[in-house]
Coordinates of C-alpha atoms in Angstrom, one line a residue:
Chain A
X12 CA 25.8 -28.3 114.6
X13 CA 28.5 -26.2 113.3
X14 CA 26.8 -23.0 111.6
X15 CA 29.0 -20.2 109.5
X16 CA 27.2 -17.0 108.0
X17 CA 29.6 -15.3 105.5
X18 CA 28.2 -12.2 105.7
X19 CA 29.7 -8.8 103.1
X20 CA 29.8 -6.8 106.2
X21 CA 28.7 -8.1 109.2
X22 CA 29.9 -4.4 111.1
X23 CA 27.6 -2.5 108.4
X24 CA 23.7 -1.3 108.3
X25 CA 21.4 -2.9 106.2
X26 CA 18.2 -5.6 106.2
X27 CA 20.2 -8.3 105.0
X28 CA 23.3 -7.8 107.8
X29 CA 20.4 -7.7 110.1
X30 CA 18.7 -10.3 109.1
X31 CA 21.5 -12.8 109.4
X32 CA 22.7 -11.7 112.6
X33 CA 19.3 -12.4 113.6
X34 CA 19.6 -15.6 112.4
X35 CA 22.7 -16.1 114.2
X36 CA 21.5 -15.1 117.3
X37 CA 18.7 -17.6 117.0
X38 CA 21.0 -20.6 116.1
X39 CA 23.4 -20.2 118.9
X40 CA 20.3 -19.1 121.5
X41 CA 19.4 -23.1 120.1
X42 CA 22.8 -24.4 121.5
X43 CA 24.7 -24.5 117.6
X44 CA 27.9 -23.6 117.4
X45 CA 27.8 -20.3 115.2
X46 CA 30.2 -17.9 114.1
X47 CA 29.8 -15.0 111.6
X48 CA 32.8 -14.2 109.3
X49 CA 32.9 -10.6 107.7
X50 CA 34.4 -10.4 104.7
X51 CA 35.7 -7.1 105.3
X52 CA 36.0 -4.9 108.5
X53 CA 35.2 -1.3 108.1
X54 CA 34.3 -0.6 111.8
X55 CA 35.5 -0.9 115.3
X56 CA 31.9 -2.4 116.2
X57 CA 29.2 -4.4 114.5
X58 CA 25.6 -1.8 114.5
X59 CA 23.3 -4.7 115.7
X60 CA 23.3 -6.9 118.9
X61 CA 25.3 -10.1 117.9
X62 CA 24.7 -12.3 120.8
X63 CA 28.3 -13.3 123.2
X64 CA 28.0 -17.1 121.9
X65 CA 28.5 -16.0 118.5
X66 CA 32.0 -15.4 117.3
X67 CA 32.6 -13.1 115.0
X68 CA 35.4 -13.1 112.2
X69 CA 36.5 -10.8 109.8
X70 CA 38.9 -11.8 106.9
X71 CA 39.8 -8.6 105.8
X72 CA 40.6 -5.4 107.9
X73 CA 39.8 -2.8 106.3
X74 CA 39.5 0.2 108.9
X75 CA 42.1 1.9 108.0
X76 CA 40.9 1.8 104.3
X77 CA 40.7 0.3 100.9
X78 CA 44.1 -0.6 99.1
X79 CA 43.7 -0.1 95.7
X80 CA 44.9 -3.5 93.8
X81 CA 47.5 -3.4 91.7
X82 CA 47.9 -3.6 87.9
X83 CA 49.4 -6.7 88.0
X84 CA 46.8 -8.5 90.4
X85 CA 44.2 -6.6 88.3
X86 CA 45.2 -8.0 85.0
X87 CA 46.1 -11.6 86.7
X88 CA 42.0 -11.6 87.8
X89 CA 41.2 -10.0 84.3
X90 CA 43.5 -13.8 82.8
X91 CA 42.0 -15.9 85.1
X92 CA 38.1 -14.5 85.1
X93 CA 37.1 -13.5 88.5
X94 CA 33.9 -15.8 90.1
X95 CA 32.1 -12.8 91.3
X96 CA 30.6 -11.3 87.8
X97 CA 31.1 -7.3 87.1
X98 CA 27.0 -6.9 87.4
X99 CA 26.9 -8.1 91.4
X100 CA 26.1 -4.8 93.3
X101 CA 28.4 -5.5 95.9
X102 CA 31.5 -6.7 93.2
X103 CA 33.5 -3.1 94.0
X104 CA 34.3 -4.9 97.4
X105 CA 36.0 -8.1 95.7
X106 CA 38.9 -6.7 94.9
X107 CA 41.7 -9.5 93.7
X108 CA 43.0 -9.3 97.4
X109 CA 39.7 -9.7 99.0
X110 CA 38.2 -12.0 96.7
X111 CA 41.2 -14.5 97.1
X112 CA 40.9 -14.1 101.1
X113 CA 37.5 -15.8 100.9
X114 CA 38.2 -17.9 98.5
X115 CA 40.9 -19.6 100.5
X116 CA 38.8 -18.8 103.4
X117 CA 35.8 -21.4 101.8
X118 CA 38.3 -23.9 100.6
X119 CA 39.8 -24.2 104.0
X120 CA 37.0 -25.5 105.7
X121 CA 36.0 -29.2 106.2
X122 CA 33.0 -29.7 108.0
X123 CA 29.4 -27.8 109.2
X124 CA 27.3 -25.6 107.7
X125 CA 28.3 -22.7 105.5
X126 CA 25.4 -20.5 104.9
X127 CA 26.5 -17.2 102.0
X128 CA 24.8 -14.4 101.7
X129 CA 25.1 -13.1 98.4
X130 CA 25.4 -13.9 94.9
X131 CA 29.2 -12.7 94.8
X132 CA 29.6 -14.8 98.1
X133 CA 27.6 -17.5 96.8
X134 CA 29.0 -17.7 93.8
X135 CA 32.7 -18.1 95.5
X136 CA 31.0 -20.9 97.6
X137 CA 29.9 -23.1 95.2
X138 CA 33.4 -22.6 93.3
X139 CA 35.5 -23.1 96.8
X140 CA 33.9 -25.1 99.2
X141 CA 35.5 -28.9 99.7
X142 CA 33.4 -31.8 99.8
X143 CA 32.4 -31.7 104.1
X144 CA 30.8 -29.0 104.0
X145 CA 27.1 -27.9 103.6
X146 CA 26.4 -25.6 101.5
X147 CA 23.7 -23.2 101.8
X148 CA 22.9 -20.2 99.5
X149 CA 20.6 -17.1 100.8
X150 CA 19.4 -15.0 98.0
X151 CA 17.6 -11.9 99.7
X152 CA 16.9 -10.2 96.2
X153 CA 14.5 -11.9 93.1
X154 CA 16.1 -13.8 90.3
X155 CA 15.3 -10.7 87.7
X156 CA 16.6 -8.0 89.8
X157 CA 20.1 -9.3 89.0
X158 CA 21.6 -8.3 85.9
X159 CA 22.3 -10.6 83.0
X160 CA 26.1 -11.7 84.2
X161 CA 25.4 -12.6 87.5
X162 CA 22.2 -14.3 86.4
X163 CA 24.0 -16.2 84.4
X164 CA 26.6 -17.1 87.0
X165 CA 23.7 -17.5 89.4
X166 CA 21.9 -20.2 86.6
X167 CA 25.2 -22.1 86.3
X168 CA 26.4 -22.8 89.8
X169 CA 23.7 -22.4 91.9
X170 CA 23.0 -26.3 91.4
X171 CA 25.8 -27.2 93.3
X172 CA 24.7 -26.4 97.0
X173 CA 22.9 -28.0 99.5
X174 CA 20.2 -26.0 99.2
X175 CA 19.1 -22.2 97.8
X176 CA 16.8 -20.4 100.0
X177 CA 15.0 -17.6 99.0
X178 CA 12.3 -15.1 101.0
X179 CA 9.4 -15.4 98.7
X180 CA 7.0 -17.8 97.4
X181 CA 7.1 -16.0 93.8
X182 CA 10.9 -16.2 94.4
X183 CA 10.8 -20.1 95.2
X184 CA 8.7 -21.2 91.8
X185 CA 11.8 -18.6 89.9
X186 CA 14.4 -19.9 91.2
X187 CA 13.3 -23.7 90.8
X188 CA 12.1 -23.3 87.4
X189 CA 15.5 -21.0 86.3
X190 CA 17.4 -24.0 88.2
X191 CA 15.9 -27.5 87.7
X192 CA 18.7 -29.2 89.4
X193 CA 18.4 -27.1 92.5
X194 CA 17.1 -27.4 95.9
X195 CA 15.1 -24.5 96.5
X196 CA 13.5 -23.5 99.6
X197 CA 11.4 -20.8 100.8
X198 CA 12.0 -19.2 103.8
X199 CA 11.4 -15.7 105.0
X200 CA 13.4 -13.6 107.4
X201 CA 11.8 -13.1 110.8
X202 CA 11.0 -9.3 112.6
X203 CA 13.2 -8.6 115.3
X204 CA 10.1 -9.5 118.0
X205 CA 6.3 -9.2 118.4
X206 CA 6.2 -7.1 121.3
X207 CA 6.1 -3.9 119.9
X208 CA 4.0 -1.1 121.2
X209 CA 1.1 -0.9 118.3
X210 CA 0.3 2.5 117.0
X211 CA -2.0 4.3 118.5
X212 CA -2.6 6.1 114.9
X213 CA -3.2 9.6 116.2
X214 CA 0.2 10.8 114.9
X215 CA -0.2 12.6 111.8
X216 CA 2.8 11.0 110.1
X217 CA 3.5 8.4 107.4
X218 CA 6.5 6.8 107.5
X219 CA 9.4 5.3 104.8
X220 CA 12.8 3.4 105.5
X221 CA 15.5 2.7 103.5
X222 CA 18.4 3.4 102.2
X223 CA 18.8 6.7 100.1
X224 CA 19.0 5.0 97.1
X225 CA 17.0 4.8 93.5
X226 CA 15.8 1.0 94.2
X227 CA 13.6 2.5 97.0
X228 CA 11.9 4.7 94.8
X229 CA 11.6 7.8 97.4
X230 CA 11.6 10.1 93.8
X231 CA 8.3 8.6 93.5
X232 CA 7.0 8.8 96.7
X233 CA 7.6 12.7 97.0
X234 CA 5.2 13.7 94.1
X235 CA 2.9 11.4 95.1
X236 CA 3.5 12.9 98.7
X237 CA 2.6 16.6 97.4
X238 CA -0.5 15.3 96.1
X239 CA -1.2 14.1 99.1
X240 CA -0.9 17.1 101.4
X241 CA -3.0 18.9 99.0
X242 CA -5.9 17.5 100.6
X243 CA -4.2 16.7 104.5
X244 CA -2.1 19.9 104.9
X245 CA -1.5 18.6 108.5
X246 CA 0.3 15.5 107.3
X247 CA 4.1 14.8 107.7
X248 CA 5.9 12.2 105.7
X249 CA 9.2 11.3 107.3
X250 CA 11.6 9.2 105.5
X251 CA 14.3 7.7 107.6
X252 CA 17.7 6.8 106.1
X253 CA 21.1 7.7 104.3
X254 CA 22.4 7.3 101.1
X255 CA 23.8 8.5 98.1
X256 CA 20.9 10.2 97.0
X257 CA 20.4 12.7 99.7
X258 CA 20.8 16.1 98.4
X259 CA 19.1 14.6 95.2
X260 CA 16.1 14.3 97.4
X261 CA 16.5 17.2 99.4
X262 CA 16.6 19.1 95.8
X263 CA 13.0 17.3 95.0
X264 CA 11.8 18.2 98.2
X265 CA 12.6 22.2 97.3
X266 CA 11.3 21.9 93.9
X267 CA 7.7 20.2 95.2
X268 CA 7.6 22.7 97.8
X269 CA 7.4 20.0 100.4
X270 CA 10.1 21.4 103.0
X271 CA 7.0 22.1 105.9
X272 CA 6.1 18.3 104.8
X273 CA 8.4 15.8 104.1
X274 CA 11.4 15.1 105.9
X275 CA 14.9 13.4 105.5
X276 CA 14.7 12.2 109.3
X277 CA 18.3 10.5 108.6
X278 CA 19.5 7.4 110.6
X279 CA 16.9 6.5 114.1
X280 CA 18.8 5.2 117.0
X281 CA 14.9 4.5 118.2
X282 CA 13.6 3.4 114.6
X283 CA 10.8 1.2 116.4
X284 CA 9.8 4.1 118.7
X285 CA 9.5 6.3 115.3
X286 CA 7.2 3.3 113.8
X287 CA 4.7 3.5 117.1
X288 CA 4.2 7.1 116.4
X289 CA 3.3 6.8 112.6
X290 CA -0.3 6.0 111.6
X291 CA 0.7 4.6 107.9
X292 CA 3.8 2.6 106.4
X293 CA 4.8 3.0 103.1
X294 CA 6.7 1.8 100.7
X295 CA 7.7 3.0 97.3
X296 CA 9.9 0.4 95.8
X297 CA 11.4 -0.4 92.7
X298 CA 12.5 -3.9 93.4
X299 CA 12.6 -5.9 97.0
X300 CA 13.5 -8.8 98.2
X301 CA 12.1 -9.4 101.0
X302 CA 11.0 -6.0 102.5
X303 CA 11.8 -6.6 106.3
X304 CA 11.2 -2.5 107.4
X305 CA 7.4 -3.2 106.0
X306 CA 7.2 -6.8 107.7
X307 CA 9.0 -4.7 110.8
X308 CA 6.0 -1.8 110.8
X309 CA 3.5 -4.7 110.9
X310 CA 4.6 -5.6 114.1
X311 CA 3.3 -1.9 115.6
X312 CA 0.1 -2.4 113.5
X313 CA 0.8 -0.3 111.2
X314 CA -1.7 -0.3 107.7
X315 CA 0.7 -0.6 104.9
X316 CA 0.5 1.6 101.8
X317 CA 3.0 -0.5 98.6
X318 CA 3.8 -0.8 95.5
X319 CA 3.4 -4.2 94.1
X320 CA 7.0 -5.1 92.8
X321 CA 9.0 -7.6 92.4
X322 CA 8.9 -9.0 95.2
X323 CA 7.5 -9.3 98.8
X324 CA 4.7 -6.8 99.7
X325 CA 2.2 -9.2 97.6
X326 CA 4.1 -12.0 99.4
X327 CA 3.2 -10.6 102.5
X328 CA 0.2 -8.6 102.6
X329 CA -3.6 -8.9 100.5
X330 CA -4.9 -5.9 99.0
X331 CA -7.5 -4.7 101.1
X332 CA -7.0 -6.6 104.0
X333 CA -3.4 -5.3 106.0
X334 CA -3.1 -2.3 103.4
X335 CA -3.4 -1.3 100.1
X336 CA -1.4 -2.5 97.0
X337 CA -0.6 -0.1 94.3
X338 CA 0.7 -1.0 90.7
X339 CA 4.4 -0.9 90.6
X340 CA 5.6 3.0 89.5
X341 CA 2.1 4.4 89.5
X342 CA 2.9 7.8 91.0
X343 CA -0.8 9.3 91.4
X344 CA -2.2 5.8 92.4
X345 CA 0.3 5.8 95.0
X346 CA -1.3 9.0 96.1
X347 CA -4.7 7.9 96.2
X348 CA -4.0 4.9 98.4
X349 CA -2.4 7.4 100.6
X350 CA -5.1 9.3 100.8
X351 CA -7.8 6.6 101.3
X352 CA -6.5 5.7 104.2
X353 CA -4.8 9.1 105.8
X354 CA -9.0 10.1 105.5
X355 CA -10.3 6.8 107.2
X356 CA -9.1 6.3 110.5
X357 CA -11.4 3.4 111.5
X358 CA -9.6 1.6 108.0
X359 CA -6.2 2.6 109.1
X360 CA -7.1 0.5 112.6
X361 CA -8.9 -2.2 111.0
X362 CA -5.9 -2.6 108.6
X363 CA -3.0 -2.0 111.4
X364 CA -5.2 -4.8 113.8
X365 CA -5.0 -6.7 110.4
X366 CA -1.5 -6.3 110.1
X367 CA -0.8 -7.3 113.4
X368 CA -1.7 -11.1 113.1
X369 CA -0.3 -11.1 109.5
X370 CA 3.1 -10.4 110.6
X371 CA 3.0 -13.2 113.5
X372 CA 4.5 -15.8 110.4
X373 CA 7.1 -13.9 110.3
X374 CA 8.3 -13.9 114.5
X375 CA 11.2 -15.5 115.7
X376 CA 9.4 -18.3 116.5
X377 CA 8.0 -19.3 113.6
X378 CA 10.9 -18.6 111.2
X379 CA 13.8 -20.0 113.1
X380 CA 12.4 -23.4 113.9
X381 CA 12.6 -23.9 109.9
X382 CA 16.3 -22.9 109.3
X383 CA 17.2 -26.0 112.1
X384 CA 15.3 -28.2 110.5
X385 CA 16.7 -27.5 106.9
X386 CA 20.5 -27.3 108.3
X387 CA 20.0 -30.6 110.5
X388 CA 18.6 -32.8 107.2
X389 CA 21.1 -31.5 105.2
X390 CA 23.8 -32.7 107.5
X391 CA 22.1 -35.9 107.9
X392 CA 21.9 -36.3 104.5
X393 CA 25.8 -35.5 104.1
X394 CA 27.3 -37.9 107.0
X395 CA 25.2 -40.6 105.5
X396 CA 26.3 -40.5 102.1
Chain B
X27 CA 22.1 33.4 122.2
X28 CA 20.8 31.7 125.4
X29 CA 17.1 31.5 125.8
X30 CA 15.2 33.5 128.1
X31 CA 12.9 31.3 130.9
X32 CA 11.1 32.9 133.6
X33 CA 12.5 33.3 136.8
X34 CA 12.1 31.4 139.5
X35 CA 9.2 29.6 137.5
X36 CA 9.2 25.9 136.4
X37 CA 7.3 27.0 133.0
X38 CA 9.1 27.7 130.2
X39 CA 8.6 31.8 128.8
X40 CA 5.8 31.6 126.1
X41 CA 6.7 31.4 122.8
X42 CA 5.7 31.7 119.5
X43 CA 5.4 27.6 117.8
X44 CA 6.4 27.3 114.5
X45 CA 4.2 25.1 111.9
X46 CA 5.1 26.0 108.4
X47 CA 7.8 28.3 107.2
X48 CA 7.9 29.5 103.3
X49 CA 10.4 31.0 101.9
X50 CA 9.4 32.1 98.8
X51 CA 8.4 35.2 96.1
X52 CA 10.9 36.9 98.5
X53 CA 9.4 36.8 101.6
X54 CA 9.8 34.4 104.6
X55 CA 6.1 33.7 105.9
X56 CA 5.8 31.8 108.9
X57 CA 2.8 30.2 110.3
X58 CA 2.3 29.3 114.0
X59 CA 0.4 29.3 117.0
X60 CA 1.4 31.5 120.1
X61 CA 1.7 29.0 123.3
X62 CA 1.8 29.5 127.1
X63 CA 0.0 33.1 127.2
X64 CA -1.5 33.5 130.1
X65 CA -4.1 35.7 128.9
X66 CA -6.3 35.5 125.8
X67 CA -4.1 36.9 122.5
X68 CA -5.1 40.6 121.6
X69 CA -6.0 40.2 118.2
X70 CA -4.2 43.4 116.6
X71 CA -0.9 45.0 117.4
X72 CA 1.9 42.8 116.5
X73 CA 5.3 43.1 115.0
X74 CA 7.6 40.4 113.9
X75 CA 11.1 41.3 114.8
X76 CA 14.3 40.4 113.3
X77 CA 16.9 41.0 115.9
X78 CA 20.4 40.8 114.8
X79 CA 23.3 38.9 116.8
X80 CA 25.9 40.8 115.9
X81 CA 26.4 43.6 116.8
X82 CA 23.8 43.7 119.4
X83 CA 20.7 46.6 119.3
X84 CA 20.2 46.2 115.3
X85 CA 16.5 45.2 115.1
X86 CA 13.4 45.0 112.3
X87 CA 10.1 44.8 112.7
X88 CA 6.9 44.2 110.8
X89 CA 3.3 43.8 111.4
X90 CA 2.5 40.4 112.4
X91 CA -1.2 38.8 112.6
X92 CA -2.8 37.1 115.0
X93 CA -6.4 35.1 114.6
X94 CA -7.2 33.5 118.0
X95 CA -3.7 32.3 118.6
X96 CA -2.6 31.3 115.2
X97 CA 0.0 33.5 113.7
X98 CA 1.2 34.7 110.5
X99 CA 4.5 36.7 110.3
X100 CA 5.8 37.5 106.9
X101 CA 9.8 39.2 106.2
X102 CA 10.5 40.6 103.2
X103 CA 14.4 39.8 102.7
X104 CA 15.1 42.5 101.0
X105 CA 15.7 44.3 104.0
X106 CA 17.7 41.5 105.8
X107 CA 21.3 42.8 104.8
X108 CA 20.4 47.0 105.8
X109 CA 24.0 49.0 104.9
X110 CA 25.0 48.9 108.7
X111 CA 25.0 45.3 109.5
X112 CA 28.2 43.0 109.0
X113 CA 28.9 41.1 105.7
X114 CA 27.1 38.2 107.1
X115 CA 25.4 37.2 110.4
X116 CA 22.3 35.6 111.7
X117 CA 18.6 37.3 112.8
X118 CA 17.0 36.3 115.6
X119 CA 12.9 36.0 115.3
X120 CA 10.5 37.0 117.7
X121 CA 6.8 38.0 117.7
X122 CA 6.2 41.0 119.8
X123 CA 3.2 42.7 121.3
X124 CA 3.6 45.6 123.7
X125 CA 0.8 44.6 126.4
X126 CA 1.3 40.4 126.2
X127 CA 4.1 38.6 128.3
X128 CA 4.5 42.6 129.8
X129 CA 6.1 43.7 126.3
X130 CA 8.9 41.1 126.3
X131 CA 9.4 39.7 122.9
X132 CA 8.4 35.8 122.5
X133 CA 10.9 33.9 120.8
X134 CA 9.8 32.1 117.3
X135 CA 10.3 28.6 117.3
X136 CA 9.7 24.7 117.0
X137 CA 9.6 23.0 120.0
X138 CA 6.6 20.8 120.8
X139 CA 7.1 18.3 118.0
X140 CA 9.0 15.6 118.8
X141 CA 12.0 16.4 115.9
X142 CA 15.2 17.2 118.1
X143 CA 18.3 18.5 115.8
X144 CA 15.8 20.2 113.5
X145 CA 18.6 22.1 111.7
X146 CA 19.8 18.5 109.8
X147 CA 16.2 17.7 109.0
X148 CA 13.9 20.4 108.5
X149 CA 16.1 22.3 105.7
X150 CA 14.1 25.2 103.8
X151 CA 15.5 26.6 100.6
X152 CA 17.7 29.9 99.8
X153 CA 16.4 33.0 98.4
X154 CA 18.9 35.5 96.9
X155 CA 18.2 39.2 96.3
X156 CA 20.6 41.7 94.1
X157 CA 22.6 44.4 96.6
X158 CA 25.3 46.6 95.7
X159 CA 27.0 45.0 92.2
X160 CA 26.3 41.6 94.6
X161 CA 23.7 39.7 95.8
X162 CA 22.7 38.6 99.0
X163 CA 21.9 35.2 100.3
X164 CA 19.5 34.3 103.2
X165 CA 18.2 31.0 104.7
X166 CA 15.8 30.6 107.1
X167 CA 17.0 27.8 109.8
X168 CA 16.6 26.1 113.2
X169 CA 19.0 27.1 115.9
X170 CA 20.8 24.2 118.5
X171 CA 17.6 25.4 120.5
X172 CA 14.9 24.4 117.9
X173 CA 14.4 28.5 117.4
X174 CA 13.9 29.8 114.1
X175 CA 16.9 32.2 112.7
X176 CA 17.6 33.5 109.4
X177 CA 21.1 33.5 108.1
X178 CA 22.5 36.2 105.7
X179 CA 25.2 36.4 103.5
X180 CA 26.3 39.3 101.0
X181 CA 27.9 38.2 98.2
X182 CA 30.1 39.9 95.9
X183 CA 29.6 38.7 92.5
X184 CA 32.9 38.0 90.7
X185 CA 33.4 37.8 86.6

C-alpha cells in the first residue's frame, strides 16, 4: 500500500510528531510504501529516528523564517473563509501561503492512503482530497477540548473520510455519537518499545514531562509538590520540558520555596534513562489526548500518580491497580496520592509490576498490526466500489 | 577557577556536598555533608569562607557547624559587597577547618547527584540589601564545575 502522514511538523518535538513517525516506521518496517510530508520545515533535521525507507517531504520551507502574508492574501482568505477555523491551536501556522500549499498538495493526489493529523489538516483533507484517495483522520486530542469553531468544523466534515480514529475509548463513543454518519475507530498510539530497564524505585525522585505549557497543569502540581515535601524533605520532583511558561514556573517555584526541590530539568537527550531513575510518574493535566509520556513511564514500571481528565489516564490505567487517580484540578488530593505512595515502597513496586503488563497493549506489536488492517479494508473497500 | 585534586592521587580532594541551599531573611544557609575525609570530622572549629575571584587574597569567614558529617554554613549578605571589593564579582565557597585535609579549604559543592549543568536547573532566588544610596544584588549559583558561588552586584539606584 501507498501510505502518506501529513504531519504539522514532522522536524519538531512533540507526542503527536512522535507518535506518527512511529507509525511510519512501523508501516514501512511492514513493506508499505510510506512517506511523511511536513507541512512546514523549520529545521535542518527531523528530532526522532524516521526510518531510511521513509521519505520525507516538506511543502513549505521555512528555515529561514516566517513571511508574513500580505494584506491582500489576508483579506482574499478573510472573502473566501479559510477551512482551518481561528480556534485550531495550530491555525497561526496556516497562513494564506501555507494553507494553499496543502491544499493543492491534497488535491493533487490520486491514489493510497492519506492519513492527517490534525483538525486544521483534517479539515483541509476532507475539503481537498479527489475521489482515489483514502482518507483517514487522526484526532489525538478529545472532541470537547476543541473550541466551539473547530468543533463545529470538526461536526460538519469529519463525515466525509474513510475513517476517524481516535486514542480513546471515551473518545470513540464522542466522536460516534457527535458524528452519526462517521466511521469511528479506536486506536491508541504505541510506546516506543517494551524493553526498557524497570525502575528499581530507590531514586528519590518523581517525575513530570511535557511541554511548559498551561494544559499540563505543572501550576498545579507545584503546590501540591510543596505539600508533599513537607512530609519527604528528601524528595525531588523534576519536570522535564520547555515551553512558554518557564520563568512563570520558575517564579512559582521561588514563591513555594521549592528551589532545593523541584526542578525545571529542561529538554533529556536520555528521557528513558531519567524515567529508570524515578520511583513515581505523574501527571497533572488539564486536558489529554492520549498521554503517551505516562503510557511511556509504564514501560519502566513506574506507579503512576494522575489526574483524571479528559482523557486517557482512566483509559489506561484503574485506580488502585497501576497507580492512583485523582479528580481533575484537585490540588491537595493530588498531594495525598503523592504521598501514599512516596511512603509505601512495597505499593510503588506492586503498582510499577502492575504497570508493566498494563502497558504491553500499548507495544509496537500490538498497535500496529491494527492500523494495517484498518488501511488495507479501506482500500479494498475503495478499488471495489 | 580550576579545581584543586590531589596530587598524584586518583581520588578526587574532599569536598564539602551540597544538599539544600536557602537564600532567604538575608542569609545564604547551606546544608551538606562533608565527603572523602579521611579521618572522622572534628565536631567544632569551622569557618565557612567566601573567597573572592577578583582580585585575588579578599576572603570572609564565618563559623560553620558540623554534626557527624552534616554541615550547616550560613552567610549573611550583608557583608558580600565590603567597600574594597569591585562593583561586582563572584565568591568562591569553601568550608575550612585548620587540622582536616592539613588546613586546605574544601570546596562547597554539588557533585554526587546525577544533575550535570546545574547552573540552568537548580536556580535559587536573589536577595537584595541597601548599600551606599544603592542596593546590592547577590545570587547564590552553581559554577561549570557543579561548585557553589555567589554572585554580587552593586547597584546604583537611579530616579
Amino acid at each position: 500500500m501507498k501510505i502518506r502522514y501529513l504531519l504539522l511538523h514532522a522536524y519538531g518535538m512533540g507526542g503527536t510528531i512522535r507518535t506518527v513517525i512511529t507509525q511510519a516506521n512501523a508501516m514501512a518496517a511492514a513493506g508499505h510504501d510510506v512517506e511523511v510530508v511536513s507541512v512546514v520545515r523549520r529545521r535542518e533535521e527531523p528530532q526522532f529516528a524516521i526510518d531510511p525507507r521513509v521519505r520525507l517531504a516538506a511543502l513549505v520551507d521555512q528555515r529561514a523564517g516566517v513571511r508574513e502574508p500580505s494584506l491582500a492574501a489576508r483579506l482574499a482568505r478573510r472573502l473566501r473563509g479559510g477551512a482551518v477555523p481561528r480556534g485550531e491551536f495550530a491555525a497561526h501556522y496556516f497562513t494564506p501561503a501555507v494553507e494553499r500549499a496543502v491544499a493543492s498538495y491534497i488535491a493533487g493526489l490520486t491514489d493510497g492512503v492519506l492519513v492527517t493529523t490534525r483538525p486544521a489538516l483534517n479539515l483541509l483533507s476532507a475539503r481537498h482530497a479527489g475521489r482515489g484517495v483514502v482518507r483517514v483522520a487522526q484526532e489525538h486530542m478529545n472532541l470537547s477540548t476543541h473550541r466551539p469553531a473547530v468543533r463545529d468544523a470538526v461536526l460538519r466534515n469529519y463525515a466525509k473520510f474513510d475513517a476517524v480514529v481516535v486514542l480513546t475509548e471515551g473518545d470513540r463513543r464522542e466522536y460516534q455519537e457527535a458524528i452519526p454518519g462517521a466511521r469511528v475507530e479506536r486506536i491508541p498510539n504505541s510506546v516506543h518499545s517494551l524493553e526498557q530497564p524497570f525502575s528499581d524505585q530507590s531514586g528519590k525522585i518523581v517525575l513530570a514531562a511535557g511541554r511548559l505549557y498551561p494544559q499540563k497543569g505543572f501550576d498545579m502540581l507545584l503546590p501540591a509538590w510543596a505539600e508533599v515535601v513537607r512530609d519527604h524533605p528528601d524528595w525531588q520532583l523534576r519536570i522535564y520540558g520547555t515551553g512558554p511558561r518557564k520563568d512563570r514556573l520558575r517564579g512559582q517555584i521561588e514563591q513555594l520555596r521549592l528551589y532545593n526541590h523541584a526542578f525545571l530539568m529542561g529538554r533529556s537527550e536520555h528521557f528513558h534513562d531519567e524515567l529508570t531513575k524515578a520511583s513515581v510518574f505523574v501527571l497533572s493535566s488539564r486536558f489529554e489526548g492520549l498521554p503517551m509520556v505516562m503510557i511511556e513511564a509504564m514501560s519502566h514500571a513506574l506507579p503512576i500518580v494522575s489526574f483524571d481528565c479528559p482523557t486517557g489516564p482512566a483509559d489506561v490505567i484503574t485506580h488502585g491497580e497501576e497507580g492512583l487517580l485523582v479528580p481533575p484540578k484537585d490540588v491537595p488530593g493530588l498531594a495525598a496520592a503523592l504521598k501514599t505512595v512516596i511512603g509505601d515502597r512495597e505499593l510503588r513496586e506492586r503498582m510499577g509490576a502492575r504497570a508493566a503488563k498494563t502497558v504491553a497493549a500499548y507495544a509496537p506489536a500490538s498497535v500496529m498490526p491494527r492500523w494495517e488492517a484498518l488501511f488495507s479494508e479501506l482500500s479494498a473497500a475503495r478499488s471495489g466500489r | 577557577m580550576t579545581e584543586r585534586m590531589t596530587e598524584g592521587d586518583e581520588q578526587p580532594a574532599p569536598h564539602a556536598e551540597v544538599e539544600q541551599v536557602w537564600p532567604e531573611d538575608g542569609e545564604i544557609r547551606v546544608l551538606g555533608r562533608l565527603h572523602g575525609l579521611t579521618a572522622a570530622a572534628p565536631q567544632r572549629g569551622w569557618l565557612v569562607q567566601c573567597a573572592l575571584r577578583g582580585p585575588r587574597g579578599l576572603s570572609l569567614e564565618h563559623p560553620a557547624s558540623v554534626s557527624g558529617e552534616a554541615f550547616e554554613a550560613v552567610v549573611p549578605i550583608a557583608a558580600l559587597a565590603p567597600p574594597e571589593a569591585p562593583g561586582k564579582g563572584v565568591w568562591d565557597l569553601y568550608l575550612v577547618h585548620h587540622l582536616v585535609h592539613g588546613g586546605e579549604r574544601l570546596r562547597v559543592g554539588r557533585r554526587l547527584d546525577d544533575i550535570r549543568a546545574k547552573n540552568t536547573i537548580m536556580i535559587y532566588p536573589a536577595q537584595t540589601f541597601p548599600a551606599d544610596g544603592g542596593r546590592v544584588d547577590v545570587r547564590p549559583r552553581y559554577t561549570v564545575h557543579e561548585n557553589l558561588s555567589v554572585d554580587y552586584q552593586r547597584v546604583t539606584e537611579t530616579t
